Short mmCIF file of C-alpha atoms in Angstrom, two decimals:
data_model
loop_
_atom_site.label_atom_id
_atom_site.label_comp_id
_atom_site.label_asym_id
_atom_site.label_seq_id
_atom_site.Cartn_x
_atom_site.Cartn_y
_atom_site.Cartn_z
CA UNK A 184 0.00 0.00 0.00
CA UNK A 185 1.41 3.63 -0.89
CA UNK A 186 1.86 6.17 1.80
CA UNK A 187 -0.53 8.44 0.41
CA UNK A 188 -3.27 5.97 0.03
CA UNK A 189 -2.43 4.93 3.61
CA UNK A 190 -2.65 7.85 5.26
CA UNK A 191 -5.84 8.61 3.50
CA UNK A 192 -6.82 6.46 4.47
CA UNK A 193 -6.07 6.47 8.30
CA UNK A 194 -7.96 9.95 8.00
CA UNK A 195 -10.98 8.36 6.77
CA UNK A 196 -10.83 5.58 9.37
CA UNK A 197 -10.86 8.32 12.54
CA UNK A 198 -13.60 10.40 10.41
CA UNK A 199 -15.69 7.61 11.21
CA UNK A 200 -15.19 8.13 14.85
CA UNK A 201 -14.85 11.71 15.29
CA UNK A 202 -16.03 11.59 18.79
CA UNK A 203 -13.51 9.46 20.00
CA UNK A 204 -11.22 10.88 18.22
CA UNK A 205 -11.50 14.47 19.52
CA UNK A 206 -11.44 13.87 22.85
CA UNK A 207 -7.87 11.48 22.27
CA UNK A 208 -6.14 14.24 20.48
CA UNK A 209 -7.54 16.27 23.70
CA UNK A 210 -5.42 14.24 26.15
CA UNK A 211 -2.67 14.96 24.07
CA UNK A 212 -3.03 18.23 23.33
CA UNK A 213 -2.99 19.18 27.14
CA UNK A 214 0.02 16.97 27.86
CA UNK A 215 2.07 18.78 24.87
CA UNK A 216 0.70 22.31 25.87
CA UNK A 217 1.75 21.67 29.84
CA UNK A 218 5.68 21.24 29.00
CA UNK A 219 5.46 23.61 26.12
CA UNK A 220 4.11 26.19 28.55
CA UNK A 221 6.80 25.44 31.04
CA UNK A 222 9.60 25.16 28.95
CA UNK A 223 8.62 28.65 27.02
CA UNK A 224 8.60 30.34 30.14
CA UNK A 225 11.31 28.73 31.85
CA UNK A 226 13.72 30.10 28.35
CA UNK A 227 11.70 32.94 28.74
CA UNK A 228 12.61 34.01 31.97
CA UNK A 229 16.01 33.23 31.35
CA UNK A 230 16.49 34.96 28.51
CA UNK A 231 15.26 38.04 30.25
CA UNK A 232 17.64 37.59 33.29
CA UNK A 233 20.13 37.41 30.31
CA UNK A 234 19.23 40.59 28.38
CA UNK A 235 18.68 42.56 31.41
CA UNK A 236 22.20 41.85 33.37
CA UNK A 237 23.96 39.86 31.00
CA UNK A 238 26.64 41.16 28.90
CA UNK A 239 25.57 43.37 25.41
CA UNK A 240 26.40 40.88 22.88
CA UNK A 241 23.81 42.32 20.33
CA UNK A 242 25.60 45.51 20.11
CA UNK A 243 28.82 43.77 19.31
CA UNK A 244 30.02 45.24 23.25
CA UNK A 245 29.92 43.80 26.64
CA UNK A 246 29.54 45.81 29.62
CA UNK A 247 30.45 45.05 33.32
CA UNK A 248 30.36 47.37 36.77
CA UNK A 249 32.44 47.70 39.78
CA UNK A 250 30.74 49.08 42.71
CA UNK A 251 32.26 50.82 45.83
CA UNK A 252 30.91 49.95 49.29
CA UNK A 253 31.89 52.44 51.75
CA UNK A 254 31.78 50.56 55.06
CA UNK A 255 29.90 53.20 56.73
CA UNK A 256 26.31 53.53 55.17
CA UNK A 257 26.08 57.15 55.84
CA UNK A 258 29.78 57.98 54.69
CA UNK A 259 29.55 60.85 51.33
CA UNK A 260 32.51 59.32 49.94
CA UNK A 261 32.62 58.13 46.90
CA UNK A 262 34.36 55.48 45.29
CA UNK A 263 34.58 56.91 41.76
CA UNK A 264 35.78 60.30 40.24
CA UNK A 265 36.72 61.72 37.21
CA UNK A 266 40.12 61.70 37.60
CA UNK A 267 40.21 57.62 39.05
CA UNK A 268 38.18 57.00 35.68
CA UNK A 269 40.64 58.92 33.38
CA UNK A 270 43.63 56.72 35.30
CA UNK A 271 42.03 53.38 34.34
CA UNK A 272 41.36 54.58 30.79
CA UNK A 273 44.67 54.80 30.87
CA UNK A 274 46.18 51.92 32.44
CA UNK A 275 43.69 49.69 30.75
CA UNK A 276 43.31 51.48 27.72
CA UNK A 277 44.44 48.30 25.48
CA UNK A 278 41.96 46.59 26.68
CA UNK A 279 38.84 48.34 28.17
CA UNK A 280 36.70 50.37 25.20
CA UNK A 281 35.35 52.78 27.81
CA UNK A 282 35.25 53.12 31.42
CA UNK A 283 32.54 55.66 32.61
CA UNK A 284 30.28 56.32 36.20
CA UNK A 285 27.02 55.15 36.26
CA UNK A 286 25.03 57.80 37.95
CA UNK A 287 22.66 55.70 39.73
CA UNK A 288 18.90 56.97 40.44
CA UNK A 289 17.25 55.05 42.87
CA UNK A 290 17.33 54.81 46.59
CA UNK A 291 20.45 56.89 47.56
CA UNK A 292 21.48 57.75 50.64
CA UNK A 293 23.91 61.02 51.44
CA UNK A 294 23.15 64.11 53.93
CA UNK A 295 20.86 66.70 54.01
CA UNK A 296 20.35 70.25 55.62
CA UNK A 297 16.87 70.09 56.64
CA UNK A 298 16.00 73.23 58.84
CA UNK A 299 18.46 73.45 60.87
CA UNK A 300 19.54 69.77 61.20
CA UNK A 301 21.88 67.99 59.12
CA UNK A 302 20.00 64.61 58.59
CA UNK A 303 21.09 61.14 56.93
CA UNK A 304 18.27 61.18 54.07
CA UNK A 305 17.19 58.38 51.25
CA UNK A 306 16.25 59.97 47.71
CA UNK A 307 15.49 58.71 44.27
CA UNK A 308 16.39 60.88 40.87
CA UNK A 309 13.28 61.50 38.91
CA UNK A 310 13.66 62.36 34.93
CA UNK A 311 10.05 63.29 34.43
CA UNK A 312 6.91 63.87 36.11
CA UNK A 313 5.80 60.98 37.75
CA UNK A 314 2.49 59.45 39.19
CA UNK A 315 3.08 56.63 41.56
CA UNK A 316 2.92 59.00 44.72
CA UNK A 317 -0.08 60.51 46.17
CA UNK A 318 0.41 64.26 46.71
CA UNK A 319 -1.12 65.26 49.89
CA UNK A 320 -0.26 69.05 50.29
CA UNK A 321 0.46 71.81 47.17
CA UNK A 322 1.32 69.71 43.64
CA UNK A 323 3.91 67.64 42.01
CA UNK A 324 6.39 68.22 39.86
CA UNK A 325 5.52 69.60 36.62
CA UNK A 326 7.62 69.47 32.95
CA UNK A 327 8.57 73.06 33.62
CA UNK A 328 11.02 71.66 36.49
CA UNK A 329 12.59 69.11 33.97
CA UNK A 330 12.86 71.20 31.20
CA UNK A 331 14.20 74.55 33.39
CA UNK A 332 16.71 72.94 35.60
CA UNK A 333 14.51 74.00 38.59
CA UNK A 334 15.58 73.33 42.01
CA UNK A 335 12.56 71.92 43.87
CA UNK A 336 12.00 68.66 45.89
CA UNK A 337 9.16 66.56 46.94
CA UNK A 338 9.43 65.65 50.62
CA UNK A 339 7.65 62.17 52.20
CA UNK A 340 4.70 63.08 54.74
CA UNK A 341 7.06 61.21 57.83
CA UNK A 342 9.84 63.20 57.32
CA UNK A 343 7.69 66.30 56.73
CA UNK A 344 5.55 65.87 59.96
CA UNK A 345 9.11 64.69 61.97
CA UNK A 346 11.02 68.01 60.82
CA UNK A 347 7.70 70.81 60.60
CA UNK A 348 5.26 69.15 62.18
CA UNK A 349 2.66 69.42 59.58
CA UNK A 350 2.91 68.60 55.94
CA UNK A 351 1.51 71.92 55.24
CA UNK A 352 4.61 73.72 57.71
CA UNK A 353 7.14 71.97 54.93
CA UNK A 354 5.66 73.60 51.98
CA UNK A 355 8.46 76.44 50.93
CA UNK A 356 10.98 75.60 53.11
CA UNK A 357 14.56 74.46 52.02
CA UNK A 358 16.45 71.42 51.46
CA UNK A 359 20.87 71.54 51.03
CA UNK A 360 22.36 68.95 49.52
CA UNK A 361 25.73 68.89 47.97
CA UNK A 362 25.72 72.46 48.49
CA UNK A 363 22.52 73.05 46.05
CA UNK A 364 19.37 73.97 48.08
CA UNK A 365 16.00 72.64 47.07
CA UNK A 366 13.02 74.22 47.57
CA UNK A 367 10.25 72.12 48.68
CA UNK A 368 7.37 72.20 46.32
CA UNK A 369 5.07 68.98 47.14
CA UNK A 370 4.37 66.42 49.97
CA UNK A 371 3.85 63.07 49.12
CA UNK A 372 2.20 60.36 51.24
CA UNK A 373 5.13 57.84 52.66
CA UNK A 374 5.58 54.62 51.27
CA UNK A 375 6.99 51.56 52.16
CA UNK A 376 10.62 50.80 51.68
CA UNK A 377 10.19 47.58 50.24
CA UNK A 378 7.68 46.15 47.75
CA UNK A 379 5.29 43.31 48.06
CA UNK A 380 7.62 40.93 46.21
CA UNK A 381 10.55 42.17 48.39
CA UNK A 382 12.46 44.86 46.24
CA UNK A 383 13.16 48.34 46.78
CA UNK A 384 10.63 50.21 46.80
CA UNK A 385 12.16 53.53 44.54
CA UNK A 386 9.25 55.69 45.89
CA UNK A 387 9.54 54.60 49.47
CA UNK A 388 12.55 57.50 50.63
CA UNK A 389 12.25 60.65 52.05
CA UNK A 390 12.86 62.99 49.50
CA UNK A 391 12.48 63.15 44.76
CA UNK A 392 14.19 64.97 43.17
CA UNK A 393 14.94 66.18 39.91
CA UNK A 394 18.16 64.08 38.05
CA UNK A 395 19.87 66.95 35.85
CA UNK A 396 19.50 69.36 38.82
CA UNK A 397 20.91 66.33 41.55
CA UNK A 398 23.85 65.68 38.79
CA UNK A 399 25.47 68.49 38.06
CA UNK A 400 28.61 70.14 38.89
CA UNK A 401 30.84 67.83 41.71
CA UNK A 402 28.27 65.38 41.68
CA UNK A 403 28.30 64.82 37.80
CA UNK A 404 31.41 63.77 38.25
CA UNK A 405 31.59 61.43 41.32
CA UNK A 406 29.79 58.44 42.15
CA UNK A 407 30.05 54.69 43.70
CA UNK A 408 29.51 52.34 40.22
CA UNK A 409 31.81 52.64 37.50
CA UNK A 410 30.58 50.61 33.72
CA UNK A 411 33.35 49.24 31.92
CA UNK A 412 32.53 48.74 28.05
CA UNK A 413 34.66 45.76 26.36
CA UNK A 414 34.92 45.05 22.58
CA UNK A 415 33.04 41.52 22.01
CA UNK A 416 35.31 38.30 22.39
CA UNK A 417 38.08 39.69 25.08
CA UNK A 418 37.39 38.48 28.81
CA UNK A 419 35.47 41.12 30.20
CA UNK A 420 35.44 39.13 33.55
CA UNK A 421 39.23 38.38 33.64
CA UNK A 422 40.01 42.64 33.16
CA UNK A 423 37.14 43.76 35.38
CA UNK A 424 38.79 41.97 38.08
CA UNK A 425 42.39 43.32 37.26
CA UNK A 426 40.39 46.89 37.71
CA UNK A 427 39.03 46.30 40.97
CA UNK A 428 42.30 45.41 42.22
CA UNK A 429 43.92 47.92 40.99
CA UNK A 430 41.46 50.26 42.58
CA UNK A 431 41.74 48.45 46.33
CA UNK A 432 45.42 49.25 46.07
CA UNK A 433 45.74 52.62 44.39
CA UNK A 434 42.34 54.63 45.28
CA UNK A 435 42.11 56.46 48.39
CA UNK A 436 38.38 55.58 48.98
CA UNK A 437 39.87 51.64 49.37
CA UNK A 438 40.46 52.65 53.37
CA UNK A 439 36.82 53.70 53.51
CA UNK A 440 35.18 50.96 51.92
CA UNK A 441 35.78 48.29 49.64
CA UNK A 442 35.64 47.96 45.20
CA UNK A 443 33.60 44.86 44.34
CA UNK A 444 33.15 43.32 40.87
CA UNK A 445 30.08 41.24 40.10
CA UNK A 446 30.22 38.67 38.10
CA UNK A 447 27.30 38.67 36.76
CA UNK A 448 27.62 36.27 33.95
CA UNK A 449 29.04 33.48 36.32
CA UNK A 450 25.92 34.04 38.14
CA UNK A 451 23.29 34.03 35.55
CA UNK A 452 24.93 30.94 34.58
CA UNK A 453 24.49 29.24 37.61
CA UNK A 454 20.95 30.54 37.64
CA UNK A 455 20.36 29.21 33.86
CA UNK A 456 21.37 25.67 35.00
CA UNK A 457 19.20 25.93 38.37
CA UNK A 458 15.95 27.07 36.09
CA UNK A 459 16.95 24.15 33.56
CA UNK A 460 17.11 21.53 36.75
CA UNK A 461 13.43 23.35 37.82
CA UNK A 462 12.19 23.36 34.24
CA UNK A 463 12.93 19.96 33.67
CA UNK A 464 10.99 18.25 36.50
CA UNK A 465 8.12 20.72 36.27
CA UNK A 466 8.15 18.97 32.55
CA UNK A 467 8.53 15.71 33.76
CA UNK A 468 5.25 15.77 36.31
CA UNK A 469 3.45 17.55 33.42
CA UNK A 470 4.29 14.77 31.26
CA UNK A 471 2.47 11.81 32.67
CA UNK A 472 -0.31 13.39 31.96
CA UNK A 473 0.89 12.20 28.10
CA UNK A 474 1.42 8.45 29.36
CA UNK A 475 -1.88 8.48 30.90
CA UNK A 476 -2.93 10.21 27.09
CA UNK A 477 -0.82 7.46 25.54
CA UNK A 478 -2.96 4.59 27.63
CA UNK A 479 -6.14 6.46 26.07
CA UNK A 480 -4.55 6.12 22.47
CA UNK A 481 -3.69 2.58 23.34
CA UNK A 482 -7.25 1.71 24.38
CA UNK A 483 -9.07 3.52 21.93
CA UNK A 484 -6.88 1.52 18.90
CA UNK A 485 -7.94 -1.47 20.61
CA UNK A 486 -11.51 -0.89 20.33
CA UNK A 487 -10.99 0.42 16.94
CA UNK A 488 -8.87 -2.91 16.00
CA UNK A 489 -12.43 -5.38 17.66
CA UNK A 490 -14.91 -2.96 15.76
CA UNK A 491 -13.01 -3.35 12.50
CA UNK A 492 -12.58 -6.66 12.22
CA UNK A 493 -14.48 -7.82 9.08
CA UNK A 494 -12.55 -4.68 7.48
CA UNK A 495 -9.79 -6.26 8.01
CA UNK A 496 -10.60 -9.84 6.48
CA UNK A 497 -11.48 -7.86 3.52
CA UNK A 498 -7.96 -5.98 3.30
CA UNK A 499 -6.58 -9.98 3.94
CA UNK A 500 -8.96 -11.46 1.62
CA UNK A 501 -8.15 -8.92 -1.52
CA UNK A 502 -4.18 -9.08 -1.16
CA UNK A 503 -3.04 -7.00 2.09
CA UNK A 504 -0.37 -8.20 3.88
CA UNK A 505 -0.10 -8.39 7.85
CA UNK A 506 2.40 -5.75 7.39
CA UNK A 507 -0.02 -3.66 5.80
CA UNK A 508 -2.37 -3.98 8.29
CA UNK A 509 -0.50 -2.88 11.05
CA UNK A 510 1.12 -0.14 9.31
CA UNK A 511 -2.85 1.22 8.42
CA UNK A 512 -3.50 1.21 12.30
CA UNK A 513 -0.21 2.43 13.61
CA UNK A 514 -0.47 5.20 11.30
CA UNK A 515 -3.86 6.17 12.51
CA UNK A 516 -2.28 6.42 15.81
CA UNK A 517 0.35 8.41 15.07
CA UNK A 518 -1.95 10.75 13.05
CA UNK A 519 -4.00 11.25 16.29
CA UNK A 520 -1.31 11.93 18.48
CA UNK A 521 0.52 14.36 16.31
CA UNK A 522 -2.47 16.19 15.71
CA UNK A 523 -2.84 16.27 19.62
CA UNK A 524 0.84 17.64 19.22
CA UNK A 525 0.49 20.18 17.31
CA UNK A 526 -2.70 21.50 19.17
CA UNK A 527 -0.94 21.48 21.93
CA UNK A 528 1.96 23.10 20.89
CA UNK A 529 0.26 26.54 19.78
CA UNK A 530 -2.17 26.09 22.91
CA UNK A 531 0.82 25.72 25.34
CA UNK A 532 3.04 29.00 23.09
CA UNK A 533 -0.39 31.09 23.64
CA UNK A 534 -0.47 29.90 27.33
CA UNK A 535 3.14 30.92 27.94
CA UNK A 536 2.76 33.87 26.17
CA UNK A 537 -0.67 35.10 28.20
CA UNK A 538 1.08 34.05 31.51
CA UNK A 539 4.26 35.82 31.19
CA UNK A 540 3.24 39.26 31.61
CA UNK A 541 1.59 37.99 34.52
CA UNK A 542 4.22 36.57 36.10
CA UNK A 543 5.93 39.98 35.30
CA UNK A 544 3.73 41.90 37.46
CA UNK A 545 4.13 39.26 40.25
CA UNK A 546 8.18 39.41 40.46
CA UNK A 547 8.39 43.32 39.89
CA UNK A 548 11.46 44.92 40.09
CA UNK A 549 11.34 46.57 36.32
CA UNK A 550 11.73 42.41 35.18
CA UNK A 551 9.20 42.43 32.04
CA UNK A 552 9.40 38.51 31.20
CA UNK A 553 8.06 37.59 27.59
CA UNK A 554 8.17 33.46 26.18
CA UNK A 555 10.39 32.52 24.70
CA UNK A 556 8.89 29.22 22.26
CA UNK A 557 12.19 28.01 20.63
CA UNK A 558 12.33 25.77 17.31
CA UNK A 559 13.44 23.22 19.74
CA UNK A 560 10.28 23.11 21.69
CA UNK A 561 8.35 22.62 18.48
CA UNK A 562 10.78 19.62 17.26
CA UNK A 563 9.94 18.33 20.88
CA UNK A 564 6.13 18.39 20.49
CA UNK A 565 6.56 16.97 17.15
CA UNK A 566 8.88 13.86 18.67
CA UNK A 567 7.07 13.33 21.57
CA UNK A 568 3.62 13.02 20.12
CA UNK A 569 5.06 10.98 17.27
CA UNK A 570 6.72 8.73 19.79
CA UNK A 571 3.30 8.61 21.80
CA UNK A 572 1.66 7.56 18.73
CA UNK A 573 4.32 4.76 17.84
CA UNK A 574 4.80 2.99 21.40
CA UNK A 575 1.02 3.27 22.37
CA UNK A 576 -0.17 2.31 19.05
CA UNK A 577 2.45 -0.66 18.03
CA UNK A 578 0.33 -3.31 20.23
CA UNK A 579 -2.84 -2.93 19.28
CA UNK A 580 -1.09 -2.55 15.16
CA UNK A 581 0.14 -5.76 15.78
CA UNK A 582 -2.82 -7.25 17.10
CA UNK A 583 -4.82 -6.32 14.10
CA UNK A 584 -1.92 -7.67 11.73
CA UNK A 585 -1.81 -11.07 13.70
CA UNK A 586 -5.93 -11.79 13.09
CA UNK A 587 -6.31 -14.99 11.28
CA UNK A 588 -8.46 -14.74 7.82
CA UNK A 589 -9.89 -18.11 8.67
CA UNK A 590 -10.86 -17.11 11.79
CA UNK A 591 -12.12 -13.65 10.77
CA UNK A 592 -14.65 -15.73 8.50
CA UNK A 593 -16.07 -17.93 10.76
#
């Protein structure tokens, strides 16, 4: 028999039982869709991890960071200026593209002349209006601040009511730091420090202000993270290190704190082999739900092989060959279960892809997780269901091919 004549007629063969049919390629198509959900978000979220802190590889670069840790949290030291960076640019200028400060914007802390107190503050660096705080006295900052340079600051309603008393008392006093004074223009309603999922909170310190106005003069200048930029194929690791050392011994910050490179890529690795481990028996559990699938194909060829039985003397009586016969019901099966597959595999891609901004919202932090459905997850649907279809449906093939003629007739 020809392979197009026998899978036409498989098809025709599970026409006649559409029922049973449908709800077979249903067990399959959940079983596919539950690892191909898994495994798209599992890549997914590791991807992510690796575009967010990974090294730039797209861009033909790689970037790393050394951060300074003074070892007293309210120290105004900082690890980094503009003279340290123009020193390693030229140590390392063979080898490092670029070596710049990062001028962080979140959750700082440094000093602040509040009244007349000097107090240890927290502040985060805004870059444009902003509506995740509550303004409870006067208004927030408007584009006119941005745009004009304009020295004003929001202040949180604790600190307002420790320092004034009132949030209302705040409104038009004066805030120094780093010898620029801020006049305060808002009060927002405190938040919490940290978020529900356990990260800094960037709107839970005591005082926003404006970035260009915070960074500008000394400050532009200084700061406690330095980003190296690396041409593609040196290791980035290897220098970064080198740097950091050379930093402990030659910067005078080193006796107020410490220079630590993260190795970031060493860790996401580490964290790409734990989410592999995880993703990989999350699969497995999800897959017995395709051997209990696989039972239903197996039982549901076995009825087909006792219903069919006087089609199969025919086929026997008119030429067709035992082989024939169980080729014509192992194909069947294997035509159920990749159809199964391949339902499964766009149902489980759409699943991954409608729970990953989902999971986005849950983990926070700025982390916006999309799937990730790779061409080997589809050539995994496709093996798995085919493999489903031959080891569930050989037995009852074989039972069909072994019926006697003689027998069939009586």
């Amino acid at each position: 028999m020809q392979t197009i004549e026998l899978i036409k007629s498989a098809i025709q063969s599970l026409k006649a039982n559409k029922k049973r049919s449908f709800l077979t390629i249903i067990g399959i198509m959940i079983g596919i869709a539950a690892v191909i959900a898994i495994l798209g978000i599992g890549d997914g979220i590791t991807k992510t991890m690796y575009d967010k802190f990974g090294n730039n590889a797209k861009q033909g670069q790689q970037t790393t960071e050394i951060v300074y840790n003074p070892d007293n949290v309210n120290s105004t030291v900082n690890g980094f200026t503009q003279e340290q960076v123009a020193d390693i640019n030229t140590q390392f200028g063979g080898e490092i593209k670029k070596a710049e400060i990062e001028q962080e914007s979140d959750n700082l802390s440094t000093h602040a002349d509040i009244g007349d107190a000097t107090k240890s503050v927290t502040l985060s660096l805004l870059k444009e209006p902003i509506h995740m705080v509550k303004l409870i006295a006067s208004h927030n900052f408007g584009k006119r601040t941005f745009e004009l340079g304009e020295a004003n600051v929001l202040m949180s309603e604790k600190v307002a009511k420790r320092q004034y008393g009132s949030a209302q008392n705040a409104l038009g006093t004066t805030v120094t730091i780093n010898n620029v004074t801020y006049k305060v223009t808002g009060v927002y309603k405190s938040q919490a420090q940290f978020t529900d999922d356990g990260n800094q909170n960037s709107y839970g310190v005591d005082l926003l202000l404006p970035k260009k106005v915070y960074y500008q003069g000394d400050s532009a200048k200084e700061g406690n993270t330095l980003k190296l930029t690396f041409s593609q194929g040196v290791n980035a690791s290897a220098i970064s290190r080198r740097v950091a050392k050379y930093l402990k011994n030659n910067s005078s910050a080193a006796t107020q704190g410490s220079y630590q490179y993260l190795d970031m890529e060493k860790a996401l690795k580490q964290f790409s082999s734990q989410m592999s481990i995880i993703t990989t028996f999350i699969s497995f559990i999800a897959a017995i739900s395709l051997f209990i699938a696989g039972i239903g194909v197996m039982n549901m060829m076995y009825i087909s092989v006792s219903e069919r039985t006087q089609e199969i003397g025919i086929r026997l009586a008119v030429g067709a060959t035992p082989f024939n016969i169980m080729m014509q019901f192992l194909v069947e099966a294997v035509i159920l279960t990749m159809t199964g597959g391949l339902l499964g595999f766009l149902g489980g891609a759409g699943l991954a892809h409608l729970l990953a901004p989902l999971l986005s919202n849950a983990i926070g932090g700025g982390i916006h997780i999309h799937a990730h459905i790779s061409l080997n997850a589809f050539l995994l649907a496709f093996g798995t269901s085919a493999a489903v279809g031959l080891i569930f449906g050989i037995l009852p093939a074989r039972q069909a091919a072994n019926k006697n003629l003689i027998d069939i007739l009586r």
